[in-house]
PDB file of C-alpha atoms in Angstrom:
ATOM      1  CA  UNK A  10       0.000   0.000   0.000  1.00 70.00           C
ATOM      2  CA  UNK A  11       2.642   2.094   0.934  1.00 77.00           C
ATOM      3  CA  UNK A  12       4.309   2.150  -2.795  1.00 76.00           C
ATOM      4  CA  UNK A  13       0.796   2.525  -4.077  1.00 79.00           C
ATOM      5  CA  UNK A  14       1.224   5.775  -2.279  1.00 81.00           C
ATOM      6  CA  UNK A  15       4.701   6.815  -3.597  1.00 82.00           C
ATOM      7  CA  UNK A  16       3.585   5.693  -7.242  1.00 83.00           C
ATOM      8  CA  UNK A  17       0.094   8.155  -6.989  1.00 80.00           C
ATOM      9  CA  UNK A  18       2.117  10.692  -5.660  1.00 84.00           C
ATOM     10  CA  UNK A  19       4.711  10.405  -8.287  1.00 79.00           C
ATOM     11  CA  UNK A  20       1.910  10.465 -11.075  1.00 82.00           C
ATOM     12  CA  UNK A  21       0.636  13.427  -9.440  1.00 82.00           C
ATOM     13  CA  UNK A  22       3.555  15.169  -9.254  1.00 83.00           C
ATOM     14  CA  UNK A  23       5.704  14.403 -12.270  1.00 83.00           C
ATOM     15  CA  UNK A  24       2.801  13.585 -14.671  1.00 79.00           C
ATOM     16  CA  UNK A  25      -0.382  15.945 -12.865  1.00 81.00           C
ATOM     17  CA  UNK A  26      -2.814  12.809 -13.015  1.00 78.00           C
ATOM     18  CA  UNK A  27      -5.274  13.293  -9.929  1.00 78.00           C
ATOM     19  CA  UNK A  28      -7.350   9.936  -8.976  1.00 79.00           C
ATOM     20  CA  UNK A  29      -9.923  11.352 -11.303  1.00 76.00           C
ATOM     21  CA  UNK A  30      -7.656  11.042 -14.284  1.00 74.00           C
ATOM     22  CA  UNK A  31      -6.387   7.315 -13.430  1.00 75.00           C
ATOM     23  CA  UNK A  32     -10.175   6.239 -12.903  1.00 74.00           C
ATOM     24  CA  UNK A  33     -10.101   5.312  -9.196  1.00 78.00           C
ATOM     25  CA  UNK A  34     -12.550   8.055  -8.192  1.00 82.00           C
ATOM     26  CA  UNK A  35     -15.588   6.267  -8.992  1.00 81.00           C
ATOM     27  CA  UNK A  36     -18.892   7.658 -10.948  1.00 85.00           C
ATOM     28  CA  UNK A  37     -22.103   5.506 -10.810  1.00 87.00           C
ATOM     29  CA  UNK A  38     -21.224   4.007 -14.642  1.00 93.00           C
ATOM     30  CA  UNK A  39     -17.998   2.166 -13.339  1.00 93.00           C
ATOM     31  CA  UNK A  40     -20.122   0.379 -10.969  1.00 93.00           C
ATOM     32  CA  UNK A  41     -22.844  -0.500 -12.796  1.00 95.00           C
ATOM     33  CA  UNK A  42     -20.218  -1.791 -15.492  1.00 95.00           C
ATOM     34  CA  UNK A  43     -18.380  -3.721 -12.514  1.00 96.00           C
ATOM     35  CA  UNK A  44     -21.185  -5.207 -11.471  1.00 95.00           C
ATOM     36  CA  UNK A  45     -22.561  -6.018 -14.709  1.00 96.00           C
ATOM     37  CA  UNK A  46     -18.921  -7.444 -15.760  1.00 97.00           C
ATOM     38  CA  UNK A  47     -18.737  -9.889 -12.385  1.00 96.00           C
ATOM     39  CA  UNK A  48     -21.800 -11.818 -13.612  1.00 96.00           C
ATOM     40  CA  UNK A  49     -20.075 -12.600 -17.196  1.00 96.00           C
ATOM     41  CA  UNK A  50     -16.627 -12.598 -15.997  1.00 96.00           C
ATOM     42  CA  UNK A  51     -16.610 -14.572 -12.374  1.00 94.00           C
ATOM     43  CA  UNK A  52     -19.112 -18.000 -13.304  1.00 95.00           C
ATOM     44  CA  UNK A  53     -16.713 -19.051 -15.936  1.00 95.00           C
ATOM     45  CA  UNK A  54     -13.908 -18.283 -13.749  1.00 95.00           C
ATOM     46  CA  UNK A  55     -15.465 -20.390 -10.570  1.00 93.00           C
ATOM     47  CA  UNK A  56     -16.438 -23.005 -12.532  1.00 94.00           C
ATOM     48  CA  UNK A  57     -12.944 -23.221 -14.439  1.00 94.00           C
ATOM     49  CA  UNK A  58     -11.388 -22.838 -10.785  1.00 91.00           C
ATOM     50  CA  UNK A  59     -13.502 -25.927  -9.252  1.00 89.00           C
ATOM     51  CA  UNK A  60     -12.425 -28.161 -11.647  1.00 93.00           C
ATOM     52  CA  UNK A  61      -8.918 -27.072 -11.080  1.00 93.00           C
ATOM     53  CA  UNK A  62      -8.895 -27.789  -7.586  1.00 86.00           C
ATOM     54  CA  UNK A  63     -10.107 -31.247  -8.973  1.00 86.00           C
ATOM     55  CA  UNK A  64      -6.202 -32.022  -9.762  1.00 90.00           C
ATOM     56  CA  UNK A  65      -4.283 -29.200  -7.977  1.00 88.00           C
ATOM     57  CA  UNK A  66      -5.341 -28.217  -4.667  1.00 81.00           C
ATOM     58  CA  UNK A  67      -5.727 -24.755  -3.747  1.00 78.00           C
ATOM     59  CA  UNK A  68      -3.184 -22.983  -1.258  1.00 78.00           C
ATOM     60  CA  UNK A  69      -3.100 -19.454   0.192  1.00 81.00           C
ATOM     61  CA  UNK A  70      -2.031 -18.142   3.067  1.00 83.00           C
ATOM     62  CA  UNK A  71      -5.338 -16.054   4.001  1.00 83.00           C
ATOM     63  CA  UNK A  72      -7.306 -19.117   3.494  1.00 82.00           C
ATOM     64  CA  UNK A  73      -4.690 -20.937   5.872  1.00 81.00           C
ATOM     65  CA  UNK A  74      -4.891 -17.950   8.442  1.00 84.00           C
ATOM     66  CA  UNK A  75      -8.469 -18.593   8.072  1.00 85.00           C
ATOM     67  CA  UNK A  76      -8.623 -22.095   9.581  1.00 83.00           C
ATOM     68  CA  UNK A  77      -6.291 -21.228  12.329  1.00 86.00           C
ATOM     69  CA  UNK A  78      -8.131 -18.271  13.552  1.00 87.00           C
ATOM     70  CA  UNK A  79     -11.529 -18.533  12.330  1.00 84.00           C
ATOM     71  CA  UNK A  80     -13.139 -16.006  14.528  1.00 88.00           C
ATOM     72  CA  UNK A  81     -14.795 -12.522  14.016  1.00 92.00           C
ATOM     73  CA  UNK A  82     -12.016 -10.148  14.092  1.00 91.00           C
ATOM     74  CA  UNK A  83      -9.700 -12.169  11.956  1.00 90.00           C
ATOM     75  CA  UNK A  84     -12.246 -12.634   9.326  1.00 91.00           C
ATOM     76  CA  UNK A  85     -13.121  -8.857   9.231  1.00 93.00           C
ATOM     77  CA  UNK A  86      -9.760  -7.784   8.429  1.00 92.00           C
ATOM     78  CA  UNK A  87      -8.858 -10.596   5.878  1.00 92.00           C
ATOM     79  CA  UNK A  88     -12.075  -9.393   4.515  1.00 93.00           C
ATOM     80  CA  UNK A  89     -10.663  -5.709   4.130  1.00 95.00           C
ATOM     81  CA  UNK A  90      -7.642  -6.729   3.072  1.00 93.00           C
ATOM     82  CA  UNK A  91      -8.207  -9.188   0.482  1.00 93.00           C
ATOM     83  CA  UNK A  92     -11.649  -7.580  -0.614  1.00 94.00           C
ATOM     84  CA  UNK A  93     -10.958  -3.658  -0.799  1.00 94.00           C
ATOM     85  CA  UNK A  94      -6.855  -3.389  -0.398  1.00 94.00           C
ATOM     86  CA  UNK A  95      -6.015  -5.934  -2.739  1.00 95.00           C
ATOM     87  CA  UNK A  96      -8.418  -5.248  -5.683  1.00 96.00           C
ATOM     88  CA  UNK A  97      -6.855  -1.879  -5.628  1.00 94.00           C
ATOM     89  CA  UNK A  98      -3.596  -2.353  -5.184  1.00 94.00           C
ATOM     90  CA  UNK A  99      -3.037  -5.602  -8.241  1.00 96.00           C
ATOM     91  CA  UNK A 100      -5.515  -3.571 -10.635  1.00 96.00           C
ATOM     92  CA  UNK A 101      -3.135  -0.127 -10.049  1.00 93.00           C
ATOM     93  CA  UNK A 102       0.006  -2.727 -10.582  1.00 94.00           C
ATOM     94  CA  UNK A 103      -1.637  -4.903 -13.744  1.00 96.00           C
ATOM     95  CA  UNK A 104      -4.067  -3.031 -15.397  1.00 96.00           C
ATOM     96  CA  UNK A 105      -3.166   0.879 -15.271  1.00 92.00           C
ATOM     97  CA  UNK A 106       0.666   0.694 -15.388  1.00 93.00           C
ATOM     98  CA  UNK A 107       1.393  -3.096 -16.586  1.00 96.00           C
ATOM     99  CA  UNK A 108      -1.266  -3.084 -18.890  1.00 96.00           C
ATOM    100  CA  UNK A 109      -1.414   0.227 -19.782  1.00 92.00           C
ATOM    101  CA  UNK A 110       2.161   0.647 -20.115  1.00 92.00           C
ATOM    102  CA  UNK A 111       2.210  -2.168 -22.781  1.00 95.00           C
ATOM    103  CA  UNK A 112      -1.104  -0.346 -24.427  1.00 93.00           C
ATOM    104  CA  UNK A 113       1.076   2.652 -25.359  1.00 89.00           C
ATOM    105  CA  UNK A 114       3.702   0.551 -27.200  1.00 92.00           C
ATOM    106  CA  UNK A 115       1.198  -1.234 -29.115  1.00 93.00           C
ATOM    107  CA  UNK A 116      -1.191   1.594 -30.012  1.00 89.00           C
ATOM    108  CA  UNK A 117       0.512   4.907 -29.469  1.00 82.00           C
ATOM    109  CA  UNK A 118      -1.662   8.090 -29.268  1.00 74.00           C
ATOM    110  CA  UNK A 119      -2.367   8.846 -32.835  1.00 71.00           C
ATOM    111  CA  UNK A 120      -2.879  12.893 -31.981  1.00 65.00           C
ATOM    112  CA  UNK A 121      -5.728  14.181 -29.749  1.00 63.00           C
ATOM    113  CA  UNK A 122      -6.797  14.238 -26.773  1.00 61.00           C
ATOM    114  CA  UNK A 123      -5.746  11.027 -25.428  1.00 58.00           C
ATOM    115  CA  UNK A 124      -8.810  10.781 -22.960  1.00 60.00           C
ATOM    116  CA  UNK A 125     -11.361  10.841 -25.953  1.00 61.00           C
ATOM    117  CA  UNK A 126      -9.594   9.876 -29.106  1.00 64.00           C
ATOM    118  CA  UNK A 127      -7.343   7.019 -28.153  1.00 67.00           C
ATOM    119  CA  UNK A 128      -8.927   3.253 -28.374  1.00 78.00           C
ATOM    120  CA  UNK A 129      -6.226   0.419 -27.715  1.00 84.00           C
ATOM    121  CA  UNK A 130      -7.419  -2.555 -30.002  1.00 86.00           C
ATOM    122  CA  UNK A 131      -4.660  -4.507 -29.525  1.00 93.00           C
ATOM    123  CA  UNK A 132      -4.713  -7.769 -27.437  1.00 95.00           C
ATOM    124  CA  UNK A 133      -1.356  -8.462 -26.406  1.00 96.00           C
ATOM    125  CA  UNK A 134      -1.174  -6.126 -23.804  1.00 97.00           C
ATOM    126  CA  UNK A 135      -4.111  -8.100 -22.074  1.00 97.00           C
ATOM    127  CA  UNK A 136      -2.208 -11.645 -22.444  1.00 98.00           C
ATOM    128  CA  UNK A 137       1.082 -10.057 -21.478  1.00 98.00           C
ATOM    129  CA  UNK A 138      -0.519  -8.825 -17.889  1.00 98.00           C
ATOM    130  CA  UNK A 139      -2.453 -11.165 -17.500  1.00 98.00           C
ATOM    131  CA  UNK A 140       0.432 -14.000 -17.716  1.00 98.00           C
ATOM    132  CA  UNK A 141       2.396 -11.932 -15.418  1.00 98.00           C
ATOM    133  CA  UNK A 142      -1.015 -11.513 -12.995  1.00 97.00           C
ATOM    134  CA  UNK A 143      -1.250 -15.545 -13.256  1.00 97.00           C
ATOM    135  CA  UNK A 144       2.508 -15.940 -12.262  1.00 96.00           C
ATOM    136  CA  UNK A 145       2.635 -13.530  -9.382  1.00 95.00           C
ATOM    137  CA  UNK A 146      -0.367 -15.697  -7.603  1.00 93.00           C
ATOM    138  CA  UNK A 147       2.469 -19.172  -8.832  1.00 91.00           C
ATOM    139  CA  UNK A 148       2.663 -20.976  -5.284  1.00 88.00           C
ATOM    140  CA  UNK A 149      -1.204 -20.930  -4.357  1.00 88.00           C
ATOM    141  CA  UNK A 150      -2.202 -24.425  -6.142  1.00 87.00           C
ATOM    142  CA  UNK A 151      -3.457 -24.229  -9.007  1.00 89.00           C
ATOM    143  CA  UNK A 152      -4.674 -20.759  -8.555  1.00 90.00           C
ATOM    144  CA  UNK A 153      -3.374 -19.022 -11.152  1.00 94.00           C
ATOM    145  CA  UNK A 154      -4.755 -21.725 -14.327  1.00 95.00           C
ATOM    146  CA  UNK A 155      -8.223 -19.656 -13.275  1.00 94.00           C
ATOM    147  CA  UNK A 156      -6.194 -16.424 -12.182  1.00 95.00           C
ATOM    148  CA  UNK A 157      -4.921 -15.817 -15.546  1.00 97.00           C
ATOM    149  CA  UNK A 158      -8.228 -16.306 -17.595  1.00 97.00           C
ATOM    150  CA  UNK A 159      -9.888 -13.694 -14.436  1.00 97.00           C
ATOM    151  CA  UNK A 160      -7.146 -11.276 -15.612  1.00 98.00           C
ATOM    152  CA  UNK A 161      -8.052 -11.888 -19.288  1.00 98.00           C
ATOM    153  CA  UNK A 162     -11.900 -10.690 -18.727  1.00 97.00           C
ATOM    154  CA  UNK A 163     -10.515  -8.099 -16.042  1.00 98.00           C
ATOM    155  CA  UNK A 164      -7.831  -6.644 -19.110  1.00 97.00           C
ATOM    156  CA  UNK A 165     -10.337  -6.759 -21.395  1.00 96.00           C
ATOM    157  CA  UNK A 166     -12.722  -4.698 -19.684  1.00 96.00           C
ATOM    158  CA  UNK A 167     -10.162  -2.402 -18.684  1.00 94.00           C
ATOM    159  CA  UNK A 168      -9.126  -1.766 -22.299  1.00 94.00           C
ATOM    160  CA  UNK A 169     -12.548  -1.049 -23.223  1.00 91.00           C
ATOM    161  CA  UNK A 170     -14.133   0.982 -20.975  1.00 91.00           C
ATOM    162  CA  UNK A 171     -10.437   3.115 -20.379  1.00 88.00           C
ATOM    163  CA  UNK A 172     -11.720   3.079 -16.646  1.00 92.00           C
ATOM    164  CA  UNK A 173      -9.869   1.030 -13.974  1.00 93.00           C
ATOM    165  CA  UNK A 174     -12.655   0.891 -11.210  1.00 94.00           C
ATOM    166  CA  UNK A 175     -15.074  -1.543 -12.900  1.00 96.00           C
ATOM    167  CA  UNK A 176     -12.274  -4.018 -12.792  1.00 97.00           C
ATOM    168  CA  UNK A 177     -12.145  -3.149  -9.371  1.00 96.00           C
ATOM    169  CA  UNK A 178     -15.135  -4.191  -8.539  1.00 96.00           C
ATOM    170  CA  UNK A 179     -15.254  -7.425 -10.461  1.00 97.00           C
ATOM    171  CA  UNK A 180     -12.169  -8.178  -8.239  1.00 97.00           C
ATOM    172  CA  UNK A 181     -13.451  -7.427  -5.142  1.00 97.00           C
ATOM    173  CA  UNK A 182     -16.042  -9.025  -5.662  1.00 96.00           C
ATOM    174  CA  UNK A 183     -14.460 -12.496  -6.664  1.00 95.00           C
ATOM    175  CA  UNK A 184     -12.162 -12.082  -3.571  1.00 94.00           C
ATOM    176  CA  UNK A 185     -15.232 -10.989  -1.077  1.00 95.00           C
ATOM    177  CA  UNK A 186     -17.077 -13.525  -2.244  1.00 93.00           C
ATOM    178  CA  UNK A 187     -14.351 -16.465  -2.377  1.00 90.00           C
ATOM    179  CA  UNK A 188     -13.716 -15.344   0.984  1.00 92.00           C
ATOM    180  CA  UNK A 189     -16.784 -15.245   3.003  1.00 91.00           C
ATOM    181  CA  UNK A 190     -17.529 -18.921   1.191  1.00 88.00           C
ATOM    182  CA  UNK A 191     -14.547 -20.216   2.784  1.00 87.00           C
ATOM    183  CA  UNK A 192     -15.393 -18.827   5.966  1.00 89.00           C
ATOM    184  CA  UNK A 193     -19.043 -20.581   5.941  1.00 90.00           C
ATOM    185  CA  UNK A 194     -17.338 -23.710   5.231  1.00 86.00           C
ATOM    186  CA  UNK A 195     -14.832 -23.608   8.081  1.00 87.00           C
ATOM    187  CA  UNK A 196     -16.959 -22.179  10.256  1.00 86.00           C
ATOM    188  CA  UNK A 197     -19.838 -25.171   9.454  1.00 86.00           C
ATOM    189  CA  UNK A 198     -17.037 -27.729   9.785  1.00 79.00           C
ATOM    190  CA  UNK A 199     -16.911 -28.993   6.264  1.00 69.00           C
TER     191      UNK A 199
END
């Protein structure tokens, strides 16, 4: 979080974006389009993710912190930090500059205003980002089979809409959701 905080300030200062300008000041539009985005982008996902865990089984340290300390107060801050710090921090790392970044090399500004005449069409970006999304999450099982095909959707939608904060929400939601299921099933004993 705390380079999160250098990085905006750097933007700010070197470059004069505000958090208006890099999309994570929200309007009603980027939630709507989250929202609308986690029911086409998170079934597929799930469903590719249970049949993973089929063959390789899932690790992660929250989950693990989970069963060892399954009460209240450990929950509630997993839940803040895996469903509102996290979403913000990976989608500021792999979408805006990883993604974004690569978006530039493949389809530079053709003259304009950048914020209403440039439209990235080209798809490498999104495999490049997400690959490197998949292989940051290596070590949790197999996680990041799933993980990578999230970050496809997740790039995707970034690229089109030019707005980071419905892919935001289609994250948080996958992690609140994954989450609070696993916390039903240790807390039911199954």
């Amino acid at each position: 979080v705390s380079l999160l905080v250098v990085v905006l300030l750097h933007l700010r200062v070197v470059k004069g974006a505000s958090l208006a300008h890099l999309s994570l000041l929200p309007c009603a539009r980027d939630l709507r389009r989250g929202l609308v985005a986690t029911v086409w982008i998170l079934p597929p996902v799930l469903m590719l993710n249970f049949l993973v865990v089929n063959f390789i089984e899932y690790e992660h340290k929250v989950t693990d912190l989970l069963a060892m300390q399954s009460d209240i107060a450990t929950f509630a801050f997993l839940l803040f930090s895996a469903a509102l710090v996290t979403p913000i921090v990976e989608e500021f790392q792999f979408r805006l500059l990883l993604q974004g970044g690569l978006q530039k090399l493949a389809d530079p500004y053709q003259g304009g205003d950048p914020e209403t005449t440039w439209r990235p069409i080209t798809w490498w970006p999104v495999i490049v980002s997400s690959l490197v999304f998949a292989l940051m999450h290596f070590g949790q099982g197999g996680a990041p089979i799933a993980l990578f095909f999230l970050s496809i959707g997740l790039g995707f939608l970034y690229q089109r809409t030019g707005r980071l904060f419905p892919a935001i929400v289609v994250h948080m939601m996958l992690n609140g959701a994954t989450l609070c299921m696993e916390y039903c099933r240790i807390n039911a004993n199954l």
